[in-house]
């Protein structure tokens, strides 16, 4: 196998505080890999500006002017982490041998890239970076994140436990990814769905050095909900079980009502009508809401809107 030409894909949203330091660290690291002949000299970094409202794009432009081994992509607005990542990957499809996606804050330890490349050379087409240690995360982040993976797995969503979006992909896998046209992109589920030889490397998650998280609780919940409804029919099945449960309750209420009637206890019967009515109309609403959730998904997919729109690209040879 030849020495691979690597592209590092870095999505950036309001990362002005950290971008220059991230760039320097990645550059030094790539240079050391080149010197060890682990990667091709033409390996590059691609920064994707995901509609930042600060100076992020300005910084990327400056970097691109001084360094032609950096590609800058500017999306027309904020499309979200997943779409920014896919933009960086797909816009560079077939130009590199393998791709590693990594967050701009370098919380995912770049030292793990060595291990990823080693596994790649041993034939893995996908290498997942897995967090073996989350002690640097706040307890809240740790608990919510771990619950997220457990919940996903229990509902049959094919995610890798404690793996976020730090991973290596072979160009062949990227070509297959390009065939997934869904708008609700949940890469952590799609990549395992694509298949191919895969392996894992473990690393310790580091602290964010500057700037703050771009994933507040609200965004995390939306992300988890998207992952579940894009991959699992569990919520729909849960509605069915809930319906069966309701039916059993309705039966016992029926027994109670009939017994009361035959024993001659029936009064106006207002409570026994209004209470179940309220209860069952409530549960119907839940069921309809959940079905609506899936219909909403179908609606979005049917529209087939582009997942991202490029404003412009710098320093890319095509
Ligand atoms: N990000 C992005 N678009 C967004 C939100 C985040 O491109 O709408 C990028 C962000 O710049 C970073 C990565 O996604 O490179 C992960 O975000 P962050 O580090 O804030 O998430 P956390 O590590 O706190 O989960
Ligand atoms: Mg981070």
Tab-separated table of C-alpha atoms and ligand atoms in Angstrom:
chain	number	residue	atom	x	y	z
A	1	UNK	CA	0.000	0.000	0.000
A	2	UNK	CA	1.288	3.460	-0.889
A	3	UNK	CA	1.763	6.178	1.678
A	4	UNK	CA	-1.731	7.675	1.995
A	5	UNK	CA	-2.662	11.226	1.121
A	6	UNK	CA	-4.603	12.427	4.142
A	7	UNK	CA	-7.117	15.226	4.574
A	8	UNK	CA	-8.045	16.515	8.019
A	9	UNK	CA	-11.572	17.940	7.985
A	10	UNK	CA	-12.321	20.501	10.678
A	11	UNK	CA	-15.808	22.018	11.058
A	12	UNK	CA	-15.678	25.496	12.617
A	13	UNK	CA	-18.481	27.508	14.130
A	14	UNK	CA	-17.501	30.712	15.952
A	15	UNK	CA	-14.046	29.379	16.738
A	16	UNK	CA	-12.018	32.616	16.484
A	17	UNK	CA	-10.479	32.155	19.936
A	18	UNK	CA	-8.948	28.814	19.132
A	19	UNK	CA	-8.530	28.527	15.380
A	20	UNK	CA	-4.978	29.851	15.028
A	21	UNK	CA	-3.682	27.626	17.790
A	22	UNK	CA	-5.538	24.629	16.330
A	23	UNK	CA	-4.017	25.356	12.936
A	24	UNK	CA	-0.474	25.549	14.348
A	25	UNK	CA	-0.895	22.310	16.270
A	26	UNK	CA	-2.346	20.444	13.283
A	27	UNK	CA	0.360	21.787	10.986
A	28	UNK	CA	3.176	20.710	13.300
A	29	UNK	CA	1.549	17.316	13.768
A	30	UNK	CA	1.033	16.752	10.026
A	31	UNK	CA	4.650	17.765	9.404
A	32	UNK	CA	5.859	15.177	11.919
A	33	UNK	CA	3.741	12.537	10.169
A	34	UNK	CA	5.208	13.556	6.800
A	35	UNK	CA	8.723	13.281	8.192
A	36	UNK	CA	7.992	9.811	9.494
A	37	UNK	CA	6.704	8.975	5.972
A	38	UNK	CA	3.365	7.952	7.437
A	39	UNK	CA	1.420	10.311	5.165
A	40	UNK	CA	1.991	11.738	1.705
A	41	UNK	CA	3.567	15.199	1.383
A	42	UNK	CA	0.405	16.454	-0.308
A	43	UNK	CA	-1.743	15.788	2.753
A	44	UNK	CA	-3.832	18.786	3.743
A	45	UNK	CA	-6.163	20.381	6.254
A	46	UNK	CA	-9.655	21.565	5.311
A	47	UNK	CA	-11.417	24.104	7.544
A	48	UNK	CA	-15.166	24.379	6.976
A	49	UNK	CA	-16.685	27.606	8.215
A	50	UNK	CA	-20.232	26.750	9.230
A	51	UNK	CA	-21.779	30.217	9.014
A	52	UNK	CA	-19.799	31.675	11.924
A	53	UNK	CA	-20.794	35.126	13.113
A	54	UNK	CA	-17.333	35.999	14.389
A	55	UNK	CA	-13.964	36.307	12.603
A	56	UNK	CA	-13.598	32.572	11.929
A	57	UNK	CA	-13.791	32.885	8.125
A	58	UNK	CA	-11.444	35.839	8.123
A	59	UNK	CA	-8.881	33.739	9.996
A	60	UNK	CA	-9.368	30.795	7.621
A	61	UNK	CA	-8.831	33.097	4.625
A	62	UNK	CA	-5.612	34.398	6.156
A	63	UNK	CA	-4.354	30.887	6.806
A	64	UNK	CA	-5.209	29.887	3.217
A	65	UNK	CA	-3.297	32.869	1.818
A	66	UNK	CA	-0.145	31.857	3.664
A	67	UNK	CA	-0.411	28.105	3.334
A	68	UNK	CA	-1.522	26.362	0.164
A	69	UNK	CA	-1.824	23.090	2.030
A	70	UNK	CA	-4.946	24.382	3.719
A	71	UNK	CA	-8.331	24.307	2.016
A	72	UNK	CA	-11.022	26.693	3.234
A	73	UNK	CA	-14.723	26.109	2.617
A	74	UNK	CA	-17.307	28.706	3.550
A	75	UNK	CA	-20.893	27.577	3.833
A	76	UNK	CA	-23.569	30.132	3.040
A	77	UNK	CA	-25.009	29.955	6.571
A	78	UNK	CA	-24.974	27.796	9.692
A	79	UNK	CA	-25.996	24.271	8.662
A	80	UNK	CA	-24.925	22.480	11.841
A	81	UNK	CA	-21.938	20.353	12.751
A	82	UNK	CA	-22.996	17.229	10.818
A	83	UNK	CA	-23.677	19.057	7.565
A	84	UNK	CA	-20.465	21.074	7.851
A	85	UNK	CA	-18.549	17.845	8.279
A	86	UNK	CA	-20.204	16.211	5.300
A	87	UNK	CA	-19.533	19.325	3.216
A	88	UNK	CA	-15.824	19.140	4.044
A	89	UNK	CA	-15.721	15.448	3.188
A	90	UNK	CA	-17.812	15.362	0.024
A	91	UNK	CA	-16.361	18.506	-1.527
A	92	UNK	CA	-12.967	16.789	-1.357
A	93	UNK	CA	-14.152	13.366	-2.475
A	94	UNK	CA	-11.690	11.423	-4.678
A	95	UNK	CA	-8.929	13.973	-4.044
A	96	UNK	CA	-7.412	12.127	-1.069
A	97	UNK	CA	-6.909	8.520	0.017
A	98	UNK	CA	-8.298	8.927	3.506
A	99	UNK	CA	-10.031	11.534	5.621
A	100	UNK	CA	-10.037	12.239	9.341
A	101	UNK	CA	-12.716	14.464	10.828
A	102	UNK	CA	-11.818	16.304	14.009
A	103	UNK	CA	-13.380	19.138	16.037
A	104	UNK	CA	-11.807	22.581	15.904
A	105	UNK	CA	-11.192	22.648	19.664
A	106	UNK	CA	-8.941	19.546	19.464
A	107	UNK	CA	-10.710	18.010	22.467
A	108	UNK	CA	-10.211	14.796	20.561
A	109	UNK	CA	-6.531	14.035	21.060
A	110	UNK	CA	-4.622	14.445	17.775
A	111	UNK	CA	-2.067	11.910	19.008
A	112	UNK	CA	-4.717	9.253	18.265
A	113	UNK	CA	-4.285	9.983	14.545
A	114	UNK	CA	-1.095	7.896	14.566
A	115	UNK	CA	-3.091	4.883	15.698
A	116	UNK	CA	-5.813	5.551	13.151
A	117	UNK	CA	-3.309	5.605	10.293
A	118	UNK	CA	-1.698	2.429	11.570
A	119	UNK	CA	-5.059	0.616	11.551
A	120	UNK	CA	-5.780	2.085	8.130
A	121	UNK	CA	-2.512	0.668	6.799
A	122	UNK	CA	-3.549	-2.672	8.286
A	123	UNK	CA	-6.639	-2.661	6.097
A	124	UNK	CA	-9.389	-0.896	8.061
A	125	UNK	CA	-11.493	1.398	5.917
A	126	UNK	CA	-13.161	3.041	8.911
A	127	UNK	CA	-11.390	3.785	12.192
A	128	UNK	CA	-13.518	5.095	15.054
A	129	UNK	CA	-12.002	7.304	17.728
A	130	UNK	CA	-13.487	6.171	21.031
A	131	UNK	CA	-13.325	8.199	24.257
A	132	UNK	CA	-11.925	5.961	26.947
A	133	UNK	CA	-11.871	8.676	29.573
A	134	UNK	CA	-14.246	11.564	30.094
A	135	UNK	CA	-12.920	12.909	33.370
A	136	UNK	CA	-12.301	16.306	31.770
A	137	UNK	CA	-15.994	16.644	30.863
A	138	UNK	CA	-18.363	18.157	33.400
A	139	UNK	CA	-20.482	15.562	35.225
A	140	UNK	CA	-23.496	16.890	33.405
A	141	UNK	CA	-21.914	16.462	29.960
A	142	UNK	CA	-20.659	13.011	30.935
A	143	UNK	CA	-23.999	11.761	32.179
A	144	UNK	CA	-26.023	13.205	29.303
A	145	UNK	CA	-23.547	11.919	26.714
A	146	UNK	CA	-23.383	8.410	28.164
A	147	UNK	CA	-27.158	8.251	28.519
A	148	UNK	CA	-27.362	9.313	24.875
A	149	UNK	CA	-25.254	6.362	23.676
A	150	UNK	CA	-27.046	3.861	25.921
A	151	UNK	CA	-30.462	5.087	24.832
A	152	UNK	CA	-29.456	4.943	21.178
A	153	UNK	CA	-28.126	1.399	21.473
A	154	UNK	CA	-31.171	0.207	23.411
A	155	UNK	CA	-33.387	1.469	20.604
A	156	UNK	CA	-31.364	-0.336	17.965
A	157	UNK	CA	-29.561	2.704	16.498
A	158	UNK	CA	-26.201	1.378	15.206
A	159	UNK	CA	-23.845	3.763	17.040
A	160	UNK	CA	-20.402	2.985	18.455
A	161	UNK	CA	-20.406	3.582	22.237
A	162	UNK	CA	-18.560	6.783	23.210
A	163	UNK	CA	-17.548	7.524	19.633
A	164	UNK	CA	-18.373	11.022	18.392
A	165	UNK	CA	-17.265	12.328	15.018
A	166	UNK	CA	-13.522	11.787	15.332
A	167	UNK	CA	-12.940	9.091	12.730
A	168	UNK	CA	-10.944	8.021	9.735
A	169	UNK	CA	-12.698	7.172	6.476
A	170	UNK	CA	-11.250	5.654	3.331
A	171	UNK	CA	-12.187	7.368	0.068
A	172	UNK	CA	-14.174	4.299	-0.918
A	173	UNK	CA	-16.375	4.711	2.160
A	174	UNK	CA	-16.782	8.381	1.346
A	175	UNK	CA	-18.051	7.458	-2.121
A	176	UNK	CA	-20.719	5.313	-0.522
A	177	UNK	CA	-21.588	8.054	1.940
A	178	UNK	CA	-22.218	10.323	-1.042
A	179	UNK	CA	-25.075	7.996	-2.031
A	180	UNK	CA	-26.952	8.679	1.199
A	181	UNK	CA	-29.228	11.512	0.229
A	182	UNK	CA	-31.097	12.012	3.448
A	183	UNK	CA	-31.407	15.483	4.902
A	184	UNK	CA	-31.517	14.266	8.512
A	185	UNK	CA	-27.874	13.352	8.621
A	186	UNK	CA	-26.804	11.338	11.594
A	187	UNK	CA	-23.276	10.293	10.679
A	188	UNK	CA	-22.736	8.267	13.848
A	189	UNK	CA	-25.470	5.924	12.651
A	190	UNK	CA	-24.826	6.102	8.898
A	191	UNK	CA	-21.126	5.185	8.942
A	192	UNK	CA	-21.691	1.846	10.757
A	193	UNK	CA	-24.595	1.251	8.346
A	194	UNK	CA	-22.240	1.629	5.359
A	195	UNK	CA	-20.057	-1.211	6.646
A	196	UNK	CA	-16.514	-2.155	5.471
A	197	UNK	CA	-13.613	-3.298	7.688
A	198	UNK	CA	-13.499	-1.132	10.765
A	199	UNK	CA	-11.452	-0.732	13.914
A	200	UNK	CA	-11.256	1.542	16.952
A	201	UNK	CA	-8.606	3.620	18.655
A	202	UNK	CA	-9.046	4.776	22.253
A	203	UNK	CA	-8.073	8.185	23.536
A	204	UNK	CA	-8.575	10.469	26.478
A	205	UNK	CA	-10.886	13.391	25.798
A	206	UNK	CA	-9.163	16.669	26.552
A	207	UNK	CA	-10.540	19.951	27.788
A	208	UNK	CA	-11.596	22.742	25.449
A	209	UNK	CA	-8.790	25.289	25.707
A	210	UNK	CA	-10.636	28.390	24.545
A	211	UNK	CA	-14.092	29.435	23.437
A	212	UNK	CA	-17.147	27.601	24.679
A	213	UNK	CA	-19.145	24.570	23.597
A	214	UNK	CA	-21.301	25.030	20.510
A	215	UNK	CA	-23.460	22.165	21.718
A	216	UNK	CA	-25.724	23.473	24.474
A	217	UNK	CA	-28.303	21.109	25.963
A	218	UNK	CA	-31.000	22.153	23.498
A	219	UNK	CA	-28.831	21.297	20.475
A	220	UNK	CA	-27.807	17.992	22.093
A	221	UNK	CA	-31.432	17.004	22.634
A	222	UNK	CA	-32.371	17.879	19.039
A	223	UNK	CA	-29.359	15.890	17.848
A	224	UNK	CA	-30.342	12.832	19.914
A	225	UNK	CA	-33.964	13.060	18.787
A	226	UNK	CA	-32.857	13.264	15.148
A	227	UNK	CA	-30.659	10.219	15.574
A	228	UNK	CA	-33.449	8.200	17.139
A	229	UNK	CA	-36.176	9.101	14.656
A	230	UNK	CA	-33.834	8.702	11.674
A	231	UNK	CA	-32.784	5.185	12.659
A	232	UNK	CA	-35.227	3.597	15.037
A	233	UNK	CA	-38.875	2.625	14.914
A	234	UNK	CA	-38.822	2.103	18.667
A	235	UNK	CA	-40.948	5.188	19.528
A	236	UNK	CA	-43.669	3.974	17.141
A	237	UNK	CA	-43.595	0.505	18.653
A	238	UNK	CA	-43.751	2.072	22.109
A	239	UNK	CA	-47.003	3.733	21.042
A	240	UNK	CA	-48.395	0.341	20.143
A	241	UNK	CA	-47.490	-1.052	23.563
A	242	UNK	CA	-48.950	2.007	25.202
A	243	UNK	CA	-52.119	1.432	23.209
A	244	UNK	CA	-52.295	-2.181	24.395
A	245	UNK	CA	-51.749	-1.041	27.972
A	246	UNK	CA	-54.553	1.515	27.597
A	247	UNK	CA	-56.837	-1.140	26.171
A	248	UNK	CA	-56.256	-3.338	29.236
A	249	UNK	CA	-57.090	-0.438	31.524
A	250	UNK	CA	-60.195	0.264	29.454
A	251	UNK	CA	-61.230	-3.393	29.935
A	252	UNK	CA	-60.923	-3.182	33.717
A	253	UNK	CA	-62.824	0.090	33.741
A	254	UNK	CA	-65.481	-1.702	31.667
A	255	UNK	CA	-65.683	-4.503	34.231
A	256	UNK	CA	-66.014	-1.928	37.017
A	257	UNK	CA	-68.754	-0.006	35.167
A	258	UNK	CA	-70.764	-3.148	34.339
A	259	UNK	CA	-70.441	-4.533	37.878
A	260	UNK	CA	-71.602	-1.203	39.303
A	261	UNK	CA	-74.519	-1.199	36.927
A	262	UNK	CA	-75.664	-4.735	37.805
A	263	UNK	CA	-75.258	-4.051	41.508
A	264	UNK	CA	-77.394	-0.961	41.050
A	265	UNK	CA	-74.793	1.605	42.125
A	266	UNK	CA	-74.966	3.716	39.000
A	267	UNK	CA	-75.590	7.342	39.738
A	268	UNK	CA	-75.172	10.091	37.157
A	269	UNK	CA	-71.942	8.466	36.001
A	270	UNK	CA	-70.343	11.718	35.124
A	271	UNK	CA	-66.898	10.937	36.550
A	272	UNK	CA	-66.643	7.530	34.912
A	273	UNK	CA	-67.330	9.075	31.527
A	274	UNK	CA	-65.283	12.221	31.722
A	275	UNK	CA	-62.174	10.694	33.315
A	276	UNK	CA	-61.562	7.929	30.746
A	277	UNK	CA	-62.458	10.321	27.967
A	278	UNK	CA	-59.802	12.727	29.078
A	279	UNK	CA	-57.278	9.949	29.553
A	280	UNK	CA	-57.843	8.282	26.200
A	281	UNK	CA	-58.040	11.462	24.201
A	282	UNK	CA	-54.710	12.347	25.799
A	283	UNK	CA	-53.076	9.098	24.800
A	284	UNK	CA	-54.491	9.419	21.283
A	285	UNK	CA	-52.813	12.754	21.043
A	286	UNK	CA	-49.452	11.245	22.000
A	287	UNK	CA	-49.851	8.585	19.341
A	288	UNK	CA	-50.788	11.090	16.677
A	289	UNK	CA	-47.893	13.313	17.660
A	290	UNK	CA	-45.398	10.497	17.277
A	291	UNK	CA	-46.777	9.452	13.910
A	292	UNK	CA	-46.569	13.089	12.913
A	293	UNK	CA	-42.895	13.086	13.858
A	294	UNK	CA	-42.166	10.350	11.330
A	295	UNK	CA	-44.386	11.959	8.726
A	296	UNK	CA	-42.391	15.140	9.214
A	297	UNK	CA	-39.231	13.198	8.489
A	298	UNK	CA	-40.732	11.697	5.331
A	299	UNK	CA	-41.776	15.149	4.259
A	300	UNK	CA	-38.266	16.518	4.644
A	301	UNK	CA	-36.698	13.622	2.778
A	302	UNK	CA	-39.206	13.829	-0.073
A	303	UNK	CA	-38.308	17.454	-0.608
A	304	UNK	CA	-34.691	16.369	-1.207
A	305	UNK	CA	-33.214	19.761	-0.410
A	306	UNK	CA	-29.443	20.161	-0.638
A	307	UNK	CA	-27.732	19.487	2.657
A	308	UNK	CA	-25.431	22.447	2.293
A	309	UNK	CA	-24.678	25.211	-0.156
A	310	UNK	CA	-21.114	26.327	-0.811
A	311	UNK	CA	-20.333	29.994	-0.959
A	312	UNK	CA	-16.767	29.520	-2.173
A	313	UNK	CA	-13.731	27.307	-1.844
A	314	UNK	CA	-10.106	28.376	-1.612
A	315	UNK	CA	-6.866	26.612	-2.444
A	316	UNK	CA	-8.523	23.486	-3.749
A	317	UNK	CA	-7.032	21.857	-6.825
A	318	UNK	CA	-9.625	19.891	-8.723
B	1	LIG	N1	-19.771	23.097	15.046
B	1	LIG	C1	-20.205	23.412	13.761
B	1	LIG	N2	-21.469	23.894	13.594
B	1	LIG	C2	-22.344	24.059	14.643
B	1	LIG	C3	-21.902	23.681	15.947
B	1	LIG	C4	-20.615	23.201	16.105
B	1	LIG	O1	-19.457	23.276	12.796
B	1	LIG	O2	-23.465	24.501	14.418
B	1	LIG	C5	-18.395	22.572	15.227
B	1	LIG	C6	-17.551	23.294	16.264
B	1	LIG	O3	-16.896	24.415	15.721
B	1	LIG	C7	-16.579	22.208	16.691
B	1	LIG	C8	-17.405	20.935	16.560
B	1	LIG	O4	-18.512	21.255	15.717
B	1	LIG	O5	-15.472	22.106	15.794
B	1	LIG	C9	-17.905	20.413	17.907
B	1	LIG	O6	-18.474	21.437	18.680
B	1	LIG	P1	-18.122	21.638	20.224
B	1	LIG	O7	-16.686	21.395	20.455
B	1	LIG	O8	-18.644	22.982	20.636
B	1	LIG	O9	-19.005	20.498	20.893
B	1	LIG	P2	-18.673	19.683	22.241
B	1	LIG	O10	-17.276	19.201	22.123
B	1	LIG	O11	-18.849	20.654	23.347
B	1	LIG	O12	-19.693	18.575	22.238
B	2	LIG	MG1	-15.624	20.263	21.752
